[in-house]
Short mmCIF file of C-alpha atoms and ligand atoms in Angstrom, two decimals:
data_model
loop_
_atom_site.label_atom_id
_atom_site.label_comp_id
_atom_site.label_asym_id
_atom_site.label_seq_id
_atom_site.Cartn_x
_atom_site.Cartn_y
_atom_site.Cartn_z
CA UNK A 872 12.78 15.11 1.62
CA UNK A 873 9.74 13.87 2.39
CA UNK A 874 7.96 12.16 5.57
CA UNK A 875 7.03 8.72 4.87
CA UNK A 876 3.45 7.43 5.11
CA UNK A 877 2.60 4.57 7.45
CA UNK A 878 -0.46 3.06 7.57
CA UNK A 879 -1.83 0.63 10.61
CA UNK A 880 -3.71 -2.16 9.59
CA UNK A 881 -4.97 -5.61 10.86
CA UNK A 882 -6.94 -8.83 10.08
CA UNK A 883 -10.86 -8.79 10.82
CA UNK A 884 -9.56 -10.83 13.98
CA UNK A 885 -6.35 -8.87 14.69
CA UNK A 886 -4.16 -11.57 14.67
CA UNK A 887 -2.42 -9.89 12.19
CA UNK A 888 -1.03 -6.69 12.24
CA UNK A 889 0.50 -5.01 9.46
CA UNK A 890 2.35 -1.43 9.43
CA UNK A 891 3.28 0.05 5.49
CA UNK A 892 4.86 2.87 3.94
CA UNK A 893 3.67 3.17 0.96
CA UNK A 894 5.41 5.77 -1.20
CA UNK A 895 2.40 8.01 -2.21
CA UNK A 896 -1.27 7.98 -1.08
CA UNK A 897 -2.56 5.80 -3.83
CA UNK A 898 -4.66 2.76 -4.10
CA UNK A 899 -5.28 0.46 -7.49
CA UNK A 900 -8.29 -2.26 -8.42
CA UNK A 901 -7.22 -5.56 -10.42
CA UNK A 902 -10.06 -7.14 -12.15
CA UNK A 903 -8.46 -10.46 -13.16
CA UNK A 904 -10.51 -13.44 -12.88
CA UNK A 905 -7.95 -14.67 -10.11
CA UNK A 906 -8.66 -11.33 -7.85
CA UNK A 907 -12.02 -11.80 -8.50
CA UNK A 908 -12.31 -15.44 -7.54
CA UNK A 909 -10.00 -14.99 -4.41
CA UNK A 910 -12.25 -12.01 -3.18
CA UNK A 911 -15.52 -12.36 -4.74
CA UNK A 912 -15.04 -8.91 -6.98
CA UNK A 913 -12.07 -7.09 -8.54
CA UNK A 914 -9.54 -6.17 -5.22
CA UNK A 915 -8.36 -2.69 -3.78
CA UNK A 916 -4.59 -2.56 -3.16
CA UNK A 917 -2.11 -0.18 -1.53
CA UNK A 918 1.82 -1.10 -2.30
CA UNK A 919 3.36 -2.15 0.87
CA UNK A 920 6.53 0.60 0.10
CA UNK A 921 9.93 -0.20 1.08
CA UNK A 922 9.14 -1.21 4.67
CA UNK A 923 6.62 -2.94 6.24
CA UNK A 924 6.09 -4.83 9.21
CA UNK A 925 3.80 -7.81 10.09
CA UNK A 926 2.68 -9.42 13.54
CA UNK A 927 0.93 -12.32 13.63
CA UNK A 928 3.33 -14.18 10.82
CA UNK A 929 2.40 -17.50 12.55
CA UNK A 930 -1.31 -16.78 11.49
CA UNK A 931 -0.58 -15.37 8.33
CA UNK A 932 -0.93 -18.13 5.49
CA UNK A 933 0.82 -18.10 1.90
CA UNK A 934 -0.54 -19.50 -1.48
CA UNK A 935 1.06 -19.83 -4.17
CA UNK A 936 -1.56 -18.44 -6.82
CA UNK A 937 0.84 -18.75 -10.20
CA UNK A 938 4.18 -19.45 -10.89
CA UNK A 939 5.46 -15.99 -10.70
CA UNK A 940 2.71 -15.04 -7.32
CA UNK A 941 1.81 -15.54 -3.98
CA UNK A 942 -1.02 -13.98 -1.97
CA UNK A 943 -1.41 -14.07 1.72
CA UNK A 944 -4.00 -14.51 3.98
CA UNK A 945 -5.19 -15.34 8.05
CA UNK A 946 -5.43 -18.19 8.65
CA UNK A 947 -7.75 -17.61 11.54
CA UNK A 948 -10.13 -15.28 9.94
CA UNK A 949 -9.75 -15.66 5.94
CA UNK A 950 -8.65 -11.74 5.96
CA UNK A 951 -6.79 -11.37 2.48
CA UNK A 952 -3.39 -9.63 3.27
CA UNK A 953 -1.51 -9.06 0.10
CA UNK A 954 -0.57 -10.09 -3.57
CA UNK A 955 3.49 -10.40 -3.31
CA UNK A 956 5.30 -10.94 -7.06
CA UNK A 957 7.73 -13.55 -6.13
CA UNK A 958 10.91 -12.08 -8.04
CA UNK A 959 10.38 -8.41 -6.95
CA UNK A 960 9.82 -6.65 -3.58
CA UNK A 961 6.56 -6.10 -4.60
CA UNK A 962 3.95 -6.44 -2.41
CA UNK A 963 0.33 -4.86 -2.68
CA UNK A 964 -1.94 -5.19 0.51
CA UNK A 965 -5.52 -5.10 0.77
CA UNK A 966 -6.52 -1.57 1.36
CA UNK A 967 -9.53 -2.57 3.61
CA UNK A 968 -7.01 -3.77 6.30
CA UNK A 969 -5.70 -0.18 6.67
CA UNK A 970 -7.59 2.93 9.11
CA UNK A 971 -6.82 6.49 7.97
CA UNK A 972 -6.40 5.87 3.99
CA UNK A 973 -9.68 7.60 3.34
CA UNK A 974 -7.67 10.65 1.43
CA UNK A 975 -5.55 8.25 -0.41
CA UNK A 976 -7.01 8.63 -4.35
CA UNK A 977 -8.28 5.68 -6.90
CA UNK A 978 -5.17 5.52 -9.02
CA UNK A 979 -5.57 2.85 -12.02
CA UNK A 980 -7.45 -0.09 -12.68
CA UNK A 981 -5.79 -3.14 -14.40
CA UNK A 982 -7.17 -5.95 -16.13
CA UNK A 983 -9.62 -3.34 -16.99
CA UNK A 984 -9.77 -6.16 -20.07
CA UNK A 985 -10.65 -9.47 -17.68
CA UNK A 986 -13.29 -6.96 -15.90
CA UNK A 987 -16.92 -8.33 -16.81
CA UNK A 988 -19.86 -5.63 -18.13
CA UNK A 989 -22.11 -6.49 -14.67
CA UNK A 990 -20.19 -3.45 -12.25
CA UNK A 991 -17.91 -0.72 -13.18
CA UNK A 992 -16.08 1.77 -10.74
CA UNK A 993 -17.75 5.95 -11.32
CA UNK A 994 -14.23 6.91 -10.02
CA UNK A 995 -12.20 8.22 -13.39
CA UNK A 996 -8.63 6.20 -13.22
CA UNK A 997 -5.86 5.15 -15.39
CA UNK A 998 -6.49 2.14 -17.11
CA UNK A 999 -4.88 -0.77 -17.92
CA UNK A 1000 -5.17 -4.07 -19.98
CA UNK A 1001 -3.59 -7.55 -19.40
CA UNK A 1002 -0.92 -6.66 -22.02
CA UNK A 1003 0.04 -3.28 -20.97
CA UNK A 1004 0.72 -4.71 -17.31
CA UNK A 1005 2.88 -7.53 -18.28
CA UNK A 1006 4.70 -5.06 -20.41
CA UNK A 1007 5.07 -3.09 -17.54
CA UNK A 1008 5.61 -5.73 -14.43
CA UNK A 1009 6.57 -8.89 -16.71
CA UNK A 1010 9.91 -7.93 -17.93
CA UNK A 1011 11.09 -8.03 -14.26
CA UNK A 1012 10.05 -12.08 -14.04
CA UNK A 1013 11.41 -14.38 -16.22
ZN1 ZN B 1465 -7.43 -12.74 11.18
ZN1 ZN B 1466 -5.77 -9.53 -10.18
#
């Protein structure tokens, strides 16, 4: 058995306040041209886990971003919140919301093939291209 993590986290205003559990200490980096537009450079994720709890839904705003996403943010502040895939439970929040996640570890990069030459991360990660994550996600949307 083992204790489930939850994280605290909130909005740069704190109108929203969001409690995860994600399932192992682990954060990821997309470098899509979407992620990148949205935040201004590739974004840092933690999966929301099984449960997770948000206050504040009246000043939490969702966008439809594709057919198959959605990605939240305040409406108040502009605070990005998370990526959700619409046909999954999948959410991924943005790990700069979230205190005491400084010993969670850089687990994979994706898109690693939409990231441009002008920035890479030092950290060593898995990598993964466009195709090898809709091989791996895709086959869950249809
Ligand atoms: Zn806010
Ligand atoms: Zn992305």
């Amino acid at each position: 058995m083992t204790t489930p993590i939850v994280k605290q986290g909130t909005c740069l205003c704190k109108k929203v306040r969001i409690s995860i559990s994600p399932e192992k200490n682990i954060f990821d980096a997309c470098h899509c041209s979407m992620c990148r537009r949205w935040g201004g450079g590739p974004a840092l994720t933690v999966e929301g886990g099984k449960s997770f709890h948000i206050q504040g839904e009246e000043f939490v705003s969702i966008y439809d971003s594709s057919e198959w996403a959605q990605r939240a943010f305040c409406k108040n502040c502009g605070s990005h919140l998370f990526y959700h895939l619409k046909n999954t439970q999948h959410y991924n929040f943005s790990l700069g919301l979230f205190e005491g996640v400084e010993n969670f570890k850089f687990h994979v990069q994706i898109f690693v093939d939409s990231k441009p030459a002008f920035y890479d991360f030092a950290n060593k990660t898995e990598m993964m291209t466009e195709a090898e994550v809709l091989a791996k996600f895709g086959a869950t949307s249809t």
